[in-house]
Coordinates of C-alpha atoms and ligand atoms in Angstrom, one line a residue:
Chain A
M1 CA 104.6 57.2 121.8
A2 CA 104.0 60.9 122.3
G3 CA 101.6 60.8 125.2
V4 CA 98.5 59.1 126.4
T5 CA 95.2 60.3 125.3
L6 CA 92.8 60.2 128.2
A7 CA 89.8 61.9 126.5
P8 CA 89.5 63.7 123.2
G9 CA 91.8 66.7 123.5
V10 CA 93.2 65.8 126.9
T11 CA 96.6 64.5 126.5
L12 CA 98.9 63.3 129.3
F13 CA 102.5 63.4 128.6
D14 CA 104.8 60.8 130.0
L15 CA 108.1 61.7 131.5
A16 CA 109.9 60.4 128.4
H17 CA 109.1 63.7 127.0
G18 CA 111.0 65.8 129.3
R19 CA 114.7 66.0 128.5
A20 CA 117.7 66.3 130.8
P21 CA 119.2 69.8 130.9
D22 CA 122.3 68.7 129.0
E23 CA 120.4 66.8 126.5
P24 CA 119.9 68.8 123.2
A25 CA 116.5 69.3 121.6
S26 CA 115.8 66.6 119.1
S27 CA 115.1 67.3 115.4
K28 CA 113.0 64.1 115.4
V29 CA 110.4 66.1 117.1
R30 CA 108.4 69.1 115.6
W31 CA 106.3 70.7 118.2
G32 CA 103.1 72.3 117.0
M33 CA 99.7 73.4 117.9
L34 CA 96.3 72.9 116.2
V35 CA 93.6 75.5 117.1
D36 CA 90.1 74.5 116.5
L37 CA 88.2 77.6 115.8
N38 CA 84.8 75.9 116.2
R39 CA 85.7 75.4 119.8
C40 CA 87.3 78.8 120.5
A41 CA 84.8 81.1 122.1
S42 CA 84.8 84.9 121.4
D43 CA 84.3 85.9 124.9
C44 CA 87.0 83.7 126.3
D45 CA 90.7 84.9 126.8
A46 CA 91.9 82.2 129.1
C47 CA 94.8 81.5 126.9
V48 CA 95.9 85.1 126.9
T49 CA 95.7 85.5 130.7
A50 CA 97.4 82.2 131.2
C51 CA 100.2 83.2 129.0
D52 CA 100.6 86.6 130.7
R53 CA 100.7 84.9 134.2
E54 CA 103.1 82.1 133.0
N55 CA 105.6 84.4 131.3
G56 CA 105.3 87.4 133.6
L57 CA 103.9 89.7 130.9
P58 CA 101.9 92.9 131.7
S59 CA 98.2 92.4 131.9
E60 CA 97.5 95.8 130.6
K61 CA 97.2 95.8 126.8
T62 CA 98.6 98.8 125.1
A63 CA 100.4 99.5 121.8
T64 CA 103.7 99.2 123.6
S65 CA 103.0 96.3 125.9
A66 CA 104.3 92.8 125.1
Q67 CA 101.6 90.6 123.8
W68 CA 102.8 87.0 123.0
I69 CA 99.3 85.7 122.2
R70 CA 96.2 87.7 121.3
K71 CA 92.7 87.0 120.3
V72 CA 92.0 88.4 116.8
E73 CA 88.2 88.9 116.2
L74 CA 87.3 88.2 112.5
K75 CA 84.1 89.3 110.7
D76 CA 83.5 88.2 107.2
L77 CA 81.4 90.1 104.6
R78 CA 78.2 88.5 105.7
G79 CA 78.8 89.5 109.3
A80 CA 79.8 86.1 110.6
T81 CA 82.4 86.2 113.3
R82 CA 85.3 84.1 114.4
S83 CA 87.7 84.4 117.3
V84 CA 91.4 83.4 116.6
P85 CA 94.2 83.1 119.0
V86 CA 97.3 84.2 117.3
M87 CA 100.8 83.7 118.6
C88 CA 104.2 83.0 117.2
Q89 CA 103.6 80.5 114.5
H90 CA 107.0 78.7 115.0
C91 CA 107.7 78.7 111.3
A92 CA 109.8 75.9 109.8
D93 CA 111.3 78.7 107.6
P94 CA 111.2 81.7 110.0
P95 CA 111.8 85.0 108.3
C96 CA 112.7 86.4 111.7
V97 CA 115.6 84.1 112.0
D98 CA 116.7 84.9 108.4
V99 CA 116.9 88.6 109.0
C100 CA 118.3 88.7 112.5
P101 CA 121.8 90.3 112.2
T102 CA 123.3 88.7 115.2
G103 CA 121.6 85.3 115.1
A104 CA 119.7 86.0 118.3
S105 CA 116.6 84.8 116.7
F106 CA 117.0 81.0 116.2
K107 CA 115.0 77.8 115.7
R108 CA 115.7 74.9 117.9
A109 CA 116.0 71.4 116.4
D110 CA 112.5 70.6 117.6
G111 CA 111.0 73.6 115.7
I112 CA 110.6 76.0 118.5
V113 CA 111.6 79.6 117.4
L114 CA 113.2 81.6 120.3
V115 CA 115.2 84.9 120.9
D116 CA 118.5 84.7 122.7
R117 CA 118.2 87.5 125.3
H118 CA 121.9 87.9 125.4
T119 CA 122.6 88.6 121.7
C120 CA 119.4 90.4 120.7
I121 CA 120.5 94.1 120.1
G122 CA 116.9 95.4 119.8
C123 CA 117.1 96.3 116.1
R124 CA 113.4 95.2 115.5
Y125 CA 114.2 93.9 112.1
C126 CA 112.6 90.5 113.0
M127 CA 109.3 92.5 113.9
M128 CA 109.5 94.0 110.4
A129 CA 109.9 90.6 108.9
C130 CA 107.4 88.5 110.8
P131 CA 104.1 88.2 108.7
Y132 CA 102.1 87.4 111.8
K133 CA 103.0 90.4 114.0
A134 CA 103.9 87.8 116.5
R135 CA 106.7 89.7 118.2
S136 CA 106.9 92.4 120.8
F137 CA 109.6 94.8 121.6
V138 CA 110.1 95.5 125.4
H139 CA 109.5 99.1 125.6
E140 CA 109.8 99.6 129.4
P141 CA 111.8 98.3 132.3
V142 CA 110.6 94.8 133.2
T143 CA 108.9 94.2 136.5
G144 CA 107.6 90.9 137.9
Q145 CA 109.9 88.7 136.0
R146 CA 109.4 84.9 136.3
P147 CA 112.7 83.2 137.0
E148 CA 112.1 80.6 134.2
V149 CA 111.3 83.2 131.6
P150 CA 114.0 85.9 131.4
R151 CA 112.9 89.1 129.8
G152 CA 114.6 92.4 129.3
K153 CA 114.0 96.0 128.2
G154 CA 115.3 96.7 124.8
C155 CA 115.0 93.2 123.5
V156 CA 112.4 91.6 121.2
E157 CA 110.5 88.5 122.5
S158 CA 107.6 86.3 121.4
C159 CA 105.8 83.1 122.3
T160 CA 108.3 80.5 123.4
L161 CA 105.7 77.7 123.2
C162 CA 106.4 77.5 126.9
V163 CA 109.7 75.9 126.1
H164 CA 110.5 75.6 129.9
R165 CA 107.4 73.5 130.4
I166 CA 108.0 71.4 127.3
D167 CA 111.4 70.6 128.4
R168 CA 110.1 69.3 131.6
G169 CA 107.5 67.2 129.7
G170 CA 104.6 69.7 130.3
I171 CA 102.4 71.5 127.8
P172 CA 102.1 75.2 127.1
A173 CA 100.2 77.3 129.5
C174 CA 97.6 78.5 127.0
V175 CA 96.8 74.9 126.0
E176 CA 96.4 73.9 129.7
A177 CA 94.2 77.0 130.4
C178 CA 92.0 76.3 127.3
E179 CA 91.5 72.7 128.5
A180 CA 90.6 73.9 131.9
T181 CA 87.7 76.1 130.5
G182 CA 86.3 73.0 128.8
H183 CA 86.7 74.5 125.3
E184 CA 89.7 72.3 124.5
A185 CA 90.3 74.4 121.3
I186 CA 94.1 74.1 121.3
L187 CA 95.9 70.8 120.8
F188 CA 99.6 70.6 121.4
G189 CA 102.0 67.9 120.2
D190 CA 104.6 66.4 118.0
L191 CA 103.7 67.0 114.4
N192 CA 106.4 64.6 113.3
D193 CA 104.9 61.6 115.3
P194 CA 102.3 60.0 113.2
H195 CA 100.7 58.5 116.2
S196 CA 100.2 61.8 118.0
E197 CA 96.7 63.2 118.3
I198 CA 97.9 66.4 116.5
A199 CA 99.5 64.6 113.6
K200 CA 96.4 62.4 113.1
R201 CA 94.0 65.4 113.2
V202 CA 96.2 67.4 110.8
A203 CA 96.2 64.3 108.5
T204 CA 92.4 63.8 108.7
Y205 CA 91.0 67.2 108.7
P206 CA 91.5 70.2 106.5
T207 CA 93.7 72.7 108.4
T208 CA 95.0 76.1 107.5
A209 CA 98.3 77.7 107.8
L210 CA 98.1 81.5 108.2
R211 CA 99.5 83.3 105.1
A212 CA 100.0 80.0 103.5
D213 CA 101.1 81.9 100.3
L214 CA 104.4 82.6 102.0
K215 CA 105.2 79.0 102.4
L216 CA 106.8 79.3 105.8
D217 CA 105.4 76.0 107.0
P218 CA 104.2 77.3 110.4
G219 CA 104.0 74.9 113.4
V220 CA 100.7 76.4 114.4
R221 CA 97.7 75.2 112.3
Y222 CA 94.0 76.2 112.4
Q223 CA 91.0 74.1 111.9
G224 CA 87.6 75.6 110.9
L225 CA 88.9 78.9 109.3
Chain B
M1 CA 137.9 142.5 104.0
S2 CA 141.6 142.1 104.6
R3 CA 143.2 138.7 104.6
A4 CA 143.9 139.0 108.4
A5 CA 140.4 140.1 109.2
F6 CA 138.9 137.4 107.2
S7 CA 141.0 134.8 108.9
R8 CA 140.0 136.1 112.2
F9 CA 136.4 136.1 111.2
E10 CA 136.8 132.6 109.7
T11 CA 138.3 131.2 113.0
R12 CA 135.6 132.6 115.1
G13 CA 132.9 131.4 112.7
Y14 CA 134.5 128.0 112.7
W15 CA 134.5 127.6 116.4
L16 CA 130.9 128.8 116.5
L17 CA 129.9 126.1 114.0
V18 CA 131.8 123.4 116.0
L19 CA 130.0 124.6 119.1
V20 CA 126.5 124.5 117.6
G21 CA 127.1 121.2 115.9
G22 CA 128.6 119.7 119.1
A23 CA 125.7 121.0 121.2
V24 CA 123.0 119.3 118.8
A25 CA 125.0 116.1 118.6
L26 CA 125.2 116.1 122.4
A27 CA 121.5 116.7 122.7
G28 CA 120.9 113.7 120.4
F29 CA 123.2 111.5 122.4
L30 CA 121.3 112.5 125.6
A31 CA 118.1 111.8 124.1
A32 CA 119.4 108.3 123.1
H33 CA 120.6 107.8 126.7
A34 CA 117.1 108.7 128.0
M35 CA 115.6 106.1 125.5
E36 CA 118.0 103.5 126.8
T37 CA 117.4 104.1 130.5
E38 CA 113.6 104.6 130.3
G39 CA 112.9 102.4 127.4
H40 CA 111.4 103.2 124.0
V41 CA 108.2 103.8 125.7
I42 CA 109.2 107.6 125.8
T43 CA 109.2 107.6 122.0
G44 CA 106.3 107.5 119.6
M45 CA 107.3 104.1 118.4
D46 CA 105.3 101.1 119.4
N47 CA 104.8 97.4 118.5
Q48 CA 103.2 98.3 115.3
V49 CA 105.4 101.1 114.1
V50 CA 108.7 99.6 115.2
W51 CA 110.9 101.8 113.0
G52 CA 110.1 105.5 113.2
M53 CA 111.9 108.9 112.9
P54 CA 115.4 107.6 113.7
H55 CA 115.2 105.3 110.7
V56 CA 114.0 108.1 108.4
F57 CA 117.1 110.1 109.4
A58 CA 119.4 107.3 109.4
I59 CA 118.3 105.9 106.1
F60 CA 118.4 109.3 104.5
M61 CA 122.0 109.8 105.6
I62 CA 123.2 106.4 104.7
V63 CA 121.5 106.6 101.2
A64 CA 122.9 110.0 100.7
A65 CA 126.3 109.1 101.9
S66 CA 126.6 106.6 99.0
G67 CA 125.3 109.1 96.5
V68 CA 127.6 111.9 97.5
L69 CA 130.5 109.8 96.5
N70 CA 129.1 109.9 93.0
V71 CA 130.8 113.2 92.5
A72 CA 134.2 111.5 93.2
S73 CA 133.4 108.5 91.1
V74 CA 132.5 110.6 88.0
G75 CA 135.8 112.4 88.6
S76 CA 138.1 109.4 89.2
V77 CA 136.3 106.6 87.4
F78 CA 135.1 108.4 84.4
G79 CA 137.9 111.1 84.4
H80 CA 135.7 114.3 84.4
A81 CA 137.9 117.1 85.5
V82 CA 135.2 119.2 87.0
Y83 CA 134.2 116.4 89.2
K84 CA 137.8 115.3 89.9
A85 CA 138.5 118.7 91.6
R86 CA 135.5 117.9 93.9
A87 CA 136.5 114.3 94.7
P88 CA 138.1 115.0 98.2
L89 CA 135.0 117.0 99.4
S90 CA 132.8 114.2 98.0
G91 CA 134.8 111.6 100.0
L92 CA 134.7 113.6 103.2
L93 CA 130.9 114.1 102.9
C94 CA 130.5 110.4 102.4
I95 CA 132.3 109.6 105.6
A96 CA 130.4 112.4 107.5
L97 CA 126.9 111.2 106.3
L98 CA 127.8 107.6 107.0
A99 CA 128.9 108.5 110.5
G100 CA 125.7 110.5 111.2
G101 CA 123.5 107.8 109.9
L102 CA 125.2 105.1 111.9
F103 CA 125.1 107.3 115.0
V104 CA 121.4 107.3 114.8
L105 CA 120.9 103.7 113.8
M106 CA 123.1 102.4 116.6
L107 CA 121.8 104.6 119.3
D108 CA 118.2 103.7 118.5
L109 CA 118.9 100.0 119.2
G110 CA 117.1 98.6 122.1
R111 CA 120.5 97.6 123.5
P112 CA 123.0 100.1 122.0
E113 CA 125.6 99.0 124.4
R114 CA 125.6 95.7 122.6
V115 CA 127.0 97.0 119.3
V116 CA 129.9 94.8 119.9
V117 CA 127.6 91.9 119.6
A118 CA 126.5 93.1 116.2
A119 CA 130.2 93.3 115.2
T120 CA 131.1 89.9 116.6
H121 CA 128.0 87.7 116.0
Y122 CA 127.1 87.5 112.3
N123 CA 124.2 85.8 110.8
F124 CA 125.3 85.7 107.2
R125 CA 121.8 85.2 105.9
S126 CA 120.8 88.6 107.3
V127 CA 120.7 91.6 105.0
F128 CA 121.2 93.7 108.1
A129 CA 124.4 91.9 108.9
W130 CA 125.7 92.4 105.4
N131 CA 125.0 96.0 105.9
V132 CA 127.1 96.2 109.0
F133 CA 129.9 94.8 107.0
L134 CA 129.2 97.1 104.0
Y135 CA 129.1 100.2 106.1
S136 CA 132.4 99.5 107.9
G137 CA 134.1 98.6 104.6
M138 CA 132.8 101.9 103.1
F139 CA 134.6 103.9 105.8
A140 CA 137.8 102.1 105.1
I141 CA 137.6 102.3 101.3
V142 CA 136.7 106.0 101.4
A143 CA 139.5 106.8 103.9
V144 CA 142.1 105.1 101.7
Y145 CA 140.6 106.9 98.7
L146 CA 140.9 110.2 100.4
W147 CA 144.5 109.4 101.2
T148 CA 145.4 108.6 97.6
L149 CA 143.8 111.9 96.6
M150 CA 145.8 114.0 99.1
E151 CA 149.2 112.2 99.1
R152 CA 150.8 113.0 95.7
R153 CA 152.8 109.8 95.7
L154 CA 149.7 107.7 95.9
A155 CA 148.1 109.5 93.1
P156 CA 148.3 106.7 90.6
W157 CA 146.2 104.6 93.1
S158 CA 143.4 107.0 93.2
K159 CA 141.7 105.6 90.1
P160 CA 141.7 101.9 91.1
V161 CA 140.7 102.8 94.7
G162 CA 138.1 105.1 93.3
I163 CA 136.7 102.3 91.2
A164 CA 136.6 100.0 94.3
A165 CA 134.7 102.7 96.1
F166 CA 132.3 103.1 93.3
V167 CA 131.5 99.3 93.1
W168 CA 131.3 99.2 96.9
R169 CA 128.8 101.9 97.3
I170 CA 126.6 100.5 94.5
V171 CA 126.6 97.3 96.6
L172 CA 126.0 99.2 99.7
T173 CA 123.0 101.1 98.5
S174 CA 121.6 97.9 97.1
G175 CA 122.1 96.4 100.5
T176 CA 120.1 99.3 102.1
G177 CA 117.4 98.9 99.6
S178 CA 117.3 95.1 100.3
I179 CA 116.5 95.6 103.9
F180 CA 113.1 96.5 102.7
A181 CA 113.0 94.4 99.5
F182 CA 113.4 91.3 101.7
L183 CA 110.2 92.1 103.7
V184 CA 107.9 90.0 101.6
A185 CA 105.2 89.9 104.4
R186 CA 104.5 93.6 104.1
Q187 CA 102.6 95.3 101.3
A188 CA 104.7 98.4 101.3
Y189 CA 108.0 96.6 100.7
G190 CA 109.1 93.2 99.3
T191 CA 109.7 94.3 95.8
A192 CA 113.0 94.1 93.8
L193 CA 112.2 97.5 92.3
L194 CA 113.3 99.0 95.6
I195 CA 117.0 98.3 94.7
P196 CA 117.1 100.6 91.6
L197 CA 114.9 103.1 93.4
F198 CA 117.4 103.3 96.3
L199 CA 120.3 103.7 93.9
A200 CA 118.5 106.6 92.2
M201 CA 117.6 108.1 95.4
S202 CA 121.2 107.9 96.5
F203 CA 122.4 109.8 93.4
A204 CA 119.9 112.5 93.8
W205 CA 120.1 113.1 97.5
G206 CA 123.8 112.7 97.6
L207 CA 124.3 115.3 94.9
A208 CA 121.8 117.6 96.6
V209 CA 123.7 117.5 99.8
F210 CA 127.0 118.0 97.9
L211 CA 125.7 121.1 96.1
V212 CA 124.4 122.7 99.3
V213 CA 127.7 122.1 101.1
Q214 CA 129.7 123.2 98.1
A215 CA 127.8 126.4 97.7
T216 CA 128.1 127.2 101.4
M217 CA 131.9 126.7 101.3
Y218 CA 132.2 128.9 98.2
A219 CA 130.2 131.6 99.8
W220 CA 132.1 131.3 103.1
N221 CA 135.4 131.9 101.1
G222 CA 133.9 134.7 99.0
L223 CA 134.2 132.7 95.8
S224 CA 131.9 131.8 93.1
L225 CA 131.6 128.4 91.4
P226 CA 132.8 128.2 87.7
A227 CA 129.7 128.6 85.5
E228 CA 130.4 125.4 83.5
A229 CA 130.8 123.3 86.7
A230 CA 127.5 124.8 88.1
R231 CA 125.6 124.2 84.9
R232 CA 126.7 120.5 84.7
M233 CA 125.9 119.8 88.3
R234 CA 122.5 121.5 88.0
H235 CA 121.6 119.4 85.0
L236 CA 122.8 116.2 86.7
L237 CA 120.6 116.8 89.7
A238 CA 117.6 117.4 87.6
L239 CA 118.3 114.1 85.8
F240 CA 118.5 112.3 89.1
V241 CA 115.3 113.9 90.4
V242 CA 113.4 112.7 87.3
T243 CA 114.9 109.3 87.6
V244 CA 113.7 109.0 91.2
G245 CA 110.3 110.2 90.3
F246 CA 110.0 107.7 87.5
L247 CA 110.9 104.8 89.8
V248 CA 108.7 105.9 92.6
A249 CA 105.8 106.0 90.1
A250 CA 106.8 102.5 88.8
C251 CA 106.8 101.1 92.4
H252 CA 103.4 102.5 93.1
L253 CA 102.0 101.3 89.7
V254 CA 103.3 97.9 90.1
N255 CA 102.1 97.7 93.7
G256 CA 98.7 99.0 92.6
Y257 CA 98.4 96.5 89.8
F258 CA 98.0 93.6 92.4
A259 CA 94.5 93.8 93.6
K260 CA 95.5 92.8 97.1
N261 CA 97.6 95.9 97.5
L262 CA 95.1 98.3 96.1
A263 CA 93.7 99.3 99.5
F264 CA 97.2 100.0 100.7
E265 CA 98.0 102.2 97.7
R266 CA 94.8 104.1 98.3
F267 CA 95.8 104.6 101.9
I268 CA 99.3 105.9 101.1
L269 CA 98.3 108.0 98.1
V270 CA 94.7 109.1 98.7
D271 CA 93.0 108.8 102.1
G272 CA 95.7 108.1 104.6
G273 CA 95.9 111.6 105.9
V274 CA 99.4 112.7 106.7
Y275 CA 101.0 110.2 104.3
P276 CA 99.4 111.3 101.0
A277 CA 99.8 114.9 102.1
L278 CA 103.5 114.4 102.6
F279 CA 103.8 112.4 99.4
W280 CA 102.0 114.8 97.2
A281 CA 102.7 118.2 98.7
V282 CA 106.2 117.7 100.0
Y283 CA 107.8 114.9 97.9
V284 CA 106.1 115.5 94.6
V285 CA 105.4 119.2 94.4
A286 CA 107.9 120.9 96.7
G287 CA 110.6 118.1 96.5
S288 CA 110.5 117.3 92.8
V289 CA 108.4 119.7 90.6
V290 CA 109.6 122.9 92.0
P291 CA 113.3 121.9 92.1
L292 CA 113.0 120.9 88.5
A293 CA 111.5 124.2 87.5
L294 CA 114.3 126.0 89.3
L295 CA 117.1 123.8 87.8
W296 CA 115.8 124.1 84.3
R297 CA 115.1 127.7 84.5
S298 CA 117.1 129.6 81.9
G299 CA 119.7 131.7 83.7
A300 CA 119.4 129.7 86.9
T301 CA 121.6 131.1 89.6
T302 CA 123.5 129.4 92.4
R303 CA 120.8 130.5 94.6
D304 CA 118.3 128.6 92.5
T305 CA 120.5 125.6 92.6
V306 CA 120.8 125.6 96.4
A307 CA 117.1 126.2 96.8
A308 CA 116.4 123.3 94.6
A309 CA 118.9 121.0 96.4
L310 CA 117.4 122.0 99.7
L311 CA 113.9 121.2 98.4
V312 CA 115.1 117.8 97.1
I313 CA 116.4 117.1 100.6
A314 CA 113.1 118.1 102.2
G315 CA 111.3 115.9 99.6
A316 CA 113.6 113.0 100.5
F317 CA 112.6 113.1 104.1
A318 CA 108.9 113.2 103.2
L319 CA 109.3 110.3 100.9
L320 CA 111.2 108.2 103.4
Y321 CA 108.7 109.0 106.2
V322 CA 105.8 107.9 103.9
F323 CA 107.7 104.8 102.9
I324 CA 108.9 103.7 106.3
V325 CA 106.3 104.9 108.7
G326 CA 103.3 104.8 106.3
G327 CA 104.3 101.3 105.3
Q328 CA 104.1 100.0 108.9
A329 CA 100.9 102.1 109.8
W330 CA 99.0 99.9 107.4
P331 CA 98.0 96.7 109.2
L332 CA 99.4 93.4 108.2
E333 CA 97.0 91.3 106.3
I334 CA 96.9 87.9 108.1
F335 CA 93.3 87.0 107.4
P336 CA 92.5 88.1 103.8
G337 CA 88.8 88.7 103.3
Y338 CA 88.0 89.4 107.0
R339 CA 87.7 92.5 109.0
T340 CA 89.9 92.1 112.0
S341 CA 90.3 93.6 115.4
S342 CA 92.3 92.8 118.5
T343 CA 94.2 94.4 121.5
F344 CA 97.3 94.3 119.4
G345 CA 96.3 96.6 116.5
D346 CA 95.1 93.9 114.0
G347 CA 93.1 95.4 111.3
A348 CA 93.7 98.9 112.6
I349 CA 95.7 101.7 111.1
A350 CA 98.4 102.7 113.6
H351 CA 98.9 106.2 114.6
Y352 CA 102.5 107.3 115.0
A353 CA 103.4 110.6 116.4
P354 CA 107.2 111.1 116.8
R355 CA 108.2 112.5 120.1
G356 CA 111.0 114.6 121.3
P357 CA 113.7 112.0 122.0
E358 CA 113.6 110.4 118.6
I359 CA 113.4 113.7 116.7
L360 CA 116.4 114.9 118.8
L361 CA 118.3 111.7 118.1
G362 CA 117.7 112.3 114.3
F363 CA 118.9 115.8 114.4
G364 CA 121.9 114.6 116.5
G365 CA 122.9 112.4 113.6
L366 CA 122.7 115.3 111.2
A367 CA 124.8 117.3 113.6
V368 CA 127.5 114.5 113.7
A369 CA 127.6 114.6 109.9
F370 CA 127.9 118.4 110.1
L371 CA 130.6 118.3 112.6
V372 CA 132.7 115.8 110.7
T373 CA 132.3 117.9 107.6
V374 CA 133.2 121.2 109.2
V375 CA 136.2 119.9 111.0
G376 CA 137.3 117.8 108.0
V377 CA 137.0 120.8 105.6
R378 CA 139.1 122.9 108.0
V379 CA 141.7 120.4 108.9
L380 CA 142.2 118.9 105.6
R381 CA 141.6 122.0 103.5
F382 CA 139.0 120.4 101.2
L383 CA 137.8 123.2 99.2
P384 CA 137.2 122.0 95.6
Q385 CA 140.5 123.1 93.8
D386 CA 139.3 124.9 90.7
D387 CA 141.8 127.5 89.6
F388 CA 141.1 130.5 91.7
P389 CA 140.3 133.2 91.2
V390 CA 138.0 132.7 88.3
A391 CA 136.0 134.9 86.1
P392 CA 132.8 133.2 85.7
S393 CA 132.5 133.5 81.9
T394 CA 136.0 132.2 81.1
A395 CA 136.1 129.6 83.9
P396 CA 138.0 126.5 82.8
A397 CA 136.2 123.3 83.2
G398 CA 138.6 122.1 85.8
R399 CA 142.1 122.1 86.9
Ligands
SF4_1 S1 105.5 83.6 113.5 FE1 106.9 85.3 113.3 S2 108.2 85.3 115.1 FE2 107.2 83.3 114.9 S3 108.7 82.1 113.7 FE3 107.3 82.9 112.3 S4 108.3 84.8 111.6 FE4 109.3 84.2 113.5
SF4_2 S1 115.5 92.6 117.5 FE1 116.9 91.1 118.3 S2 116.0 89.1 117.6 FE2 115.1 90.8 116.4 S3 116.3 90.8 114.5 FE3 117.1 92.4 116.0 S4 118.7 91.3 117.1 FE4 117.5 89.7 116.1

């Protein structure tokens, strides 16, 4: 059992989810997120600010600042709009991992794609390869680091799915913040567990993978696109 | 000029060149050091244009390094005497350009002090990692090759080693092209056509560099190139320029054929500002059409050849800039059919303006290549060994 559903969209995770520091991530699990765009509000950026706070990212948004999650505003030909949070899609076949010369970009057994800060040489090839522009290069000396989220100038980084929280049995900061606003647009869970809320929703409703043509099998899915 | 006077002049000139080259290389190194301490924020590169000027310089040098060895290959592998006489210079230039290119590529890394990591941690699926291996192998093979050319006892080995170098560099250039050919997510890249294109570019640019260096060396020594050699190399350069032009056209036509890439093609070729300007004015007209006119002119002189070669090199930089920077300036299409905007440049064309540090680093790389050439030529006496002195009209085709 992945967690206890208290109310729609509010999932409480039991401690069985956390894992001891020496216990490896399990490939039985595939962490993922489902973003319901019908619930995501254009004027809300709670997920973004929560991510910045949680991971010690700069709040100022420039072309050189690290942005792990961003709100992309869409407008179709008829003028209808949509607001889409976009972060690392935690691809099952991640091009960033394929191209990384040193193996610094890697995928954990549970599907989370990470960068090893000790072996990243800052070549930015992964940024060229990622179809979602999910990665940021750290252009400046880092200030205000969070002890749980090591960062460093000259390395590339991206959404870790709040791996430090997940490993303790928690949920990503963006998901928590979205719930707190009452929008409950982002659902987090184990895609491999047929009983989890996320797996049920993915099985029941039509969901979209961004750039599905590339067949990367992302762990982040969208509903209502 | 008397022999003694010439040698005095030569020595002074040599040290002057070493000094100038050393100063520029040092400036490039210091620029990279500033990038390392302050971060890439002092450059024009950002999270959308992640590869900029350093990559234009580095890829030019690496691609040309492979092509410049063509002269040696034609000599050793295919046994043309005119080219054989030029094999040592061709090998030296290959090493020089490769050193210059890697200097830039390595120093542009976010963590240049971790090159050791790149050498000890291999991800064998990464084209980039193959390239690290290919580049270091290239140094070794060409060094051995030069050795077989200079050491008489090893002469029988020069052909097999030459063949190995020939094969290696074809693979190396394909590897460089593959860096881009594998980027399927981006509209500018991700086509297998890039591999033949990179091969053709390497032939053209390498030969252009070779011709400029050769002409300079002959002029320096007060000699003139045998007419037959000059004619052959001129025609070869023209042939390569035409081939590159053909493949560039093919790439754009194939890309434009897919409706989803039409907007990108328009951007790069028509309304993208600096990119179409560089493409048409510098690459097509100045870097291809004018050189061809010069090379094919009846009674073309050495001066024409050198001018053509220099223009081909200028065109190469323009083409690479359009290819590398222009390809990233165009936004990724994550949501087809929608107009997008965000704080992270979604849906927006990026503006890249190279700044001092990355330009200096690029020139620093060229200076490294220049230094290796100047010192190598002097120390190893690499002047192409045609029979001197020659009367231009009766010049033998080789040794
Ligand atoms: S979204 Fe980009 S960074 Fe994330 S796993 Fe996929 S390719 Fe890698
Ligand atoms: S920037 Fe770092 S993580 Fe990305 S490809 Fe290069 S070494 Fe790998």
